[in-house]
XYZ file of N, CA and C in Angstrom:
270
model
N 0.967 -17.989 5.397
C -0.184 -17.312 5.540
C -0.246 -15.854 4.525
N -1.514 -15.701 3.993
C -1.402 -14.489 3.176
C -1.976 -13.268 4.084
N -1.814 -12.125 3.627
C -2.267 -10.959 4.289
C -2.729 -10.011 3.380
N -3.716 -9.300 3.665
C -4.189 -8.010 2.854
C -3.985 -6.995 4.022
N -3.245 -5.924 3.779
C -3.045 -4.867 4.722
C -3.314 -3.685 3.898
N -4.079 -2.834 4.415
C -4.474 -1.510 3.583
C -3.888 -0.269 4.783
N -3.319 0.515 4.142
C -2.884 1.792 4.968
C -3.408 2.955 4.074
N -4.201 3.977 4.772
C -4.452 5.300 4.173
C -4.172 6.390 4.953
N -3.790 7.506 4.411
C -3.398 8.764 4.956
C -4.309 9.714 4.343
N -4.829 10.549 5.221
C -5.695 11.699 4.655
C -5.004 12.824 4.837
N -4.485 13.628 3.956
C -3.872 14.858 4.089
C -4.846 15.879 3.448
N -4.973 16.874 4.209
C -5.879 18.291 3.770
C -4.887 19.354 3.322
N -5.547 19.713 2.195
C -5.032 20.949 1.685
C -3.581 20.792 1.172
N -3.267 19.431 0.656
C -1.858 19.325 0.055
C -2.098 18.818 -1.302
N -1.486 19.334 -2.188
C -1.536 18.898 -3.692
C -0.806 17.572 -3.796
N -1.383 16.661 -4.539
C -0.884 15.405 -5.046
C -0.509 15.149 -6.372
N 0.922 14.812 -6.584
C 1.382 14.692 -7.719
C 2.216 13.227 -7.676
N 2.215 12.771 -9.157
C 3.212 11.626 -9.055
C 4.644 11.880 -8.797
N 5.499 10.843 -8.431
C 6.838 11.342 -8.106
C 7.397 10.827 -7.059
N 6.416 10.391 -5.901
C 7.064 9.895 -4.801
C 6.934 8.435 -4.748
N 8.100 7.751 -4.175
C 7.985 6.362 -4.204
C 8.135 5.529 -2.788
N 7.336 4.482 -2.757
C 7.463 3.474 -1.623
C 8.265 2.277 -1.851
N 9.145 1.770 -1.228
C 9.805 0.707 -1.471
C 9.944 -0.442 -0.388
N 9.770 -1.657 -0.796
C 9.787 -2.725 0.268
C 11.304 -3.202 0.213
N 11.690 -3.814 1.269
C 12.965 -4.595 1.163
C 13.252 -5.395 0.023
N 12.012 -6.118 -0.515
C 11.978 -7.234 -1.472
C 12.217 -6.320 -2.943
N 12.282 -5.148 -2.749
C 12.541 -4.240 -4.170
C 11.134 -4.010 -4.880
N 9.798 -4.469 -4.146
C 8.830 -3.901 -4.742
C 8.321 -2.254 -4.710
N 8.273 -1.811 -5.597
C 8.256 -0.465 -5.638
C 6.689 0.027 -6.193
N 6.323 1.323 -5.647
C 4.969 1.611 -5.837
C 4.881 3.306 -5.904
N 4.184 3.823 -6.717
C 4.249 5.503 -6.790
C 2.848 5.730 -5.755
N 3.099 6.804 -4.924
C 2.165 7.401 -4.223
C 2.361 8.913 -4.026
N 1.525 9.653 -3.576
C 1.467 11.129 -3.176
C 2.495 11.541 -2.529
N 3.204 12.481 -2.886
C 4.304 13.043 -2.098
C 4.014 13.289 -0.739
N 2.733 13.900 -0.419
C 2.413 13.995 0.843
C 1.990 12.960 1.778
N 2.157 11.810 1.063
C 1.636 10.518 1.928
C 2.880 9.524 1.911
N 4.101 9.838 1.127
C 5.242 9.069 1.134
C 5.728 8.552 2.487
N 6.033 9.550 3.346
C 6.739 9.304 4.832
C 5.939 8.231 5.410
N 4.450 8.713 5.638
C 3.719 7.641 6.474
C 3.509 6.262 5.638
N 3.418 6.274 4.299
C 3.059 4.790 3.844
C 4.458 4.055 3.849
N 5.642 4.807 3.735
C 6.934 3.972 3.699
C 6.923 3.486 5.230
N 6.600 4.126 6.271
C 6.661 3.623 7.574
C 5.556 2.312 7.755
N 4.555 2.471 7.052
C 3.479 1.192 7.221
C 4.273 0.169 6.564
N 4.833 0.244 5.473
C 5.765 -0.891 4.888
C 6.631 -1.255 5.788
N 7.518 -0.391 6.176
C 8.841 -0.772 7.023
C 8.138 -1.639 8.381
N 7.206 -1.143 8.957
C 6.290 -1.864 10.030
C 5.913 -3.326 9.668
N 5.218 -3.429 8.567
C 4.738 -4.682 8.274
C 5.836 -5.723 7.815
N 6.984 -5.124 7.355
C 8.146 -6.116 7.008
C 8.845 -6.532 8.199
N 8.846 -5.367 9.239
C 9.571 -5.860 10.438
C 8.758 -6.906 11.358
N 7.519 -7.109 10.775
C 6.554 -8.221 11.556
C 6.612 -9.228 10.806
N 7.493 -9.560 9.795
C 7.731 -10.911 9.124
C 6.771 -11.150 8.106
N 6.173 -10.042 7.321
C 5.236 -10.203 6.181
C 6.249 -9.921 5.107
N 6.366 -10.856 4.310
C 7.063 -10.668 2.566
C 5.982 -9.810 1.896
N 6.564 -8.871 1.410
C 5.702 -7.988 0.479
C 6.024 -8.496 -1.064
N 5.097 -8.935 -1.742
C 5.319 -9.449 -3.116
C 4.507 -8.466 -4.182
N 3.800 -7.719 -3.660
C 2.841 -6.847 -4.559
C 2.215 -5.623 -3.598
N 2.232 -4.614 -4.385
C 1.675 -3.278 -3.509
C 0.967 -2.448 -4.918
N -0.068 -1.796 -4.280
C -0.770 -0.936 -5.341
C -0.805 0.497 -4.397
N -0.408 1.504 -5.303
C -0.529 2.978 -4.811
C -1.710 3.569 -5.618
N -1.471 4.626 -6.385
C -2.208 5.382 -7.301
C -2.967 4.250 -8.099
N -4.197 4.705 -8.663
C -5.104 3.712 -9.297
C -6.456 4.151 -8.980
N -7.214 3.544 -9.861
C -8.769 3.540 -9.865
C -9.127 3.476 -8.437
N -10.013 4.015 -7.845
C -10.637 3.356 -6.646
C -11.386 2.381 -6.740
N -11.496 1.413 -5.884
C -12.260 0.333 -6.011
C -13.557 0.204 -5.076
N -13.602 1.053 -4.157
C -14.638 1.569 -3.391
C -14.891 2.917 -3.271
N -16.278 3.240 -2.837
C -16.361 4.864 -2.627
C -15.615 5.252 -1.643
N -15.087 6.436 -2.054
C -14.329 6.944 -1.077
C -12.835 6.777 -1.016
N -12.406 5.705 -1.709
C -11.109 5.346 -1.865
C -10.112 6.320 -1.895
N -8.953 6.431 -1.186
C -7.846 7.163 -1.489
C -7.023 6.744 -2.494
N -7.018 5.791 -3.295
C -6.289 5.369 -4.381
C -5.870 6.354 -5.477
N -7.012 7.226 -5.803
C -6.900 8.019 -7.013
C -6.026 9.132 -6.711
N -5.899 9.546 -5.345
C -5.003 10.608 -4.842
C -3.748 10.189 -4.487
N -3.373 8.865 -4.440
C -2.306 8.336 -4.205
C -1.980 8.328 -2.477
N -2.964 8.335 -1.864
C -2.665 8.523 -0.419
C -3.169 7.096 0.263
N -3.173 6.057 -0.570
C -3.629 4.599 0.025
C -2.635 3.759 -0.214
N -2.303 2.612 0.235
C -1.619 1.644 -0.278
C -2.072 0.178 0.090
N -2.375 -0.440 -0.855
C -2.516 -1.838 -0.666
C -1.429 -2.840 -0.668
N -1.134 -3.850 0.245
C 0.064 -4.789 0.412
C -0.453 -6.115 0.227
N 0.041 -6.764 -0.754
C -0.274 -8.152 -1.071
C -1.680 -8.243 -1.407
N -2.043 -7.309 -2.009
C -3.727 -7.371 -2.203
C -4.155 -8.594 -3.199
N -3.260 -8.855 -4.373
C -3.751 -9.979 -5.114
C -3.954 -11.050 -4.414
N -2.914 -11.310 -3.561
C -3.026 -12.629 -2.552
C -4.209 -12.785 -1.931
N -4.801 -11.800 -1.520
C -5.963 -11.923 -0.544
C -7.132 -12.112 -1.506
N -7.275 -11.867 -2.631
C -8.263 -11.966 -3.581
C -8.670 -13.691 -3.738
N -7.280 -14.221 -4.016
C -7.535 -15.947 -4.120
C -7.896 -16.308 -2.680
N -7.496 -15.836 -1.842
C -7.577 -16.405 -0.462
C -8.999 -16.548 0.047
N -9.776 -15.319 -0.368
C -11.027 -15.105 0.013
C -12.109 -15.090 -1.273
N -12.387 -16.000 -1.753
C -12.975 -15.830 -3.068
C -14.544 -15.355 -2.799
N -15.226 -14.879 -3.587
C -16.652 -14.316 -3.374
C -17.659 -15.626 -3.264
N -18.618 -15.636 -2.448
C -19.465 -16.881 -2.373
C -20.259 -16.980 -3.715
């Protein structure tokens, strides 16, 4: 079964710069904001403990919806590409 899991951490008054990394057990790596790294790594660990194999992640990047935290590196998509194929648009 394929899953789409999104986690977002809102950090106020904290600067965001490249340099922090979240890593899955399968070796998938993604860059996130340093202020969000611990929380997002915790999410990845939780997901893997519950049997979900991580094959792709997305951290920093353009926002795909209004208010997205991806541009600031405070959001993480897990297995996002798989969900697009599983839930095609009507």
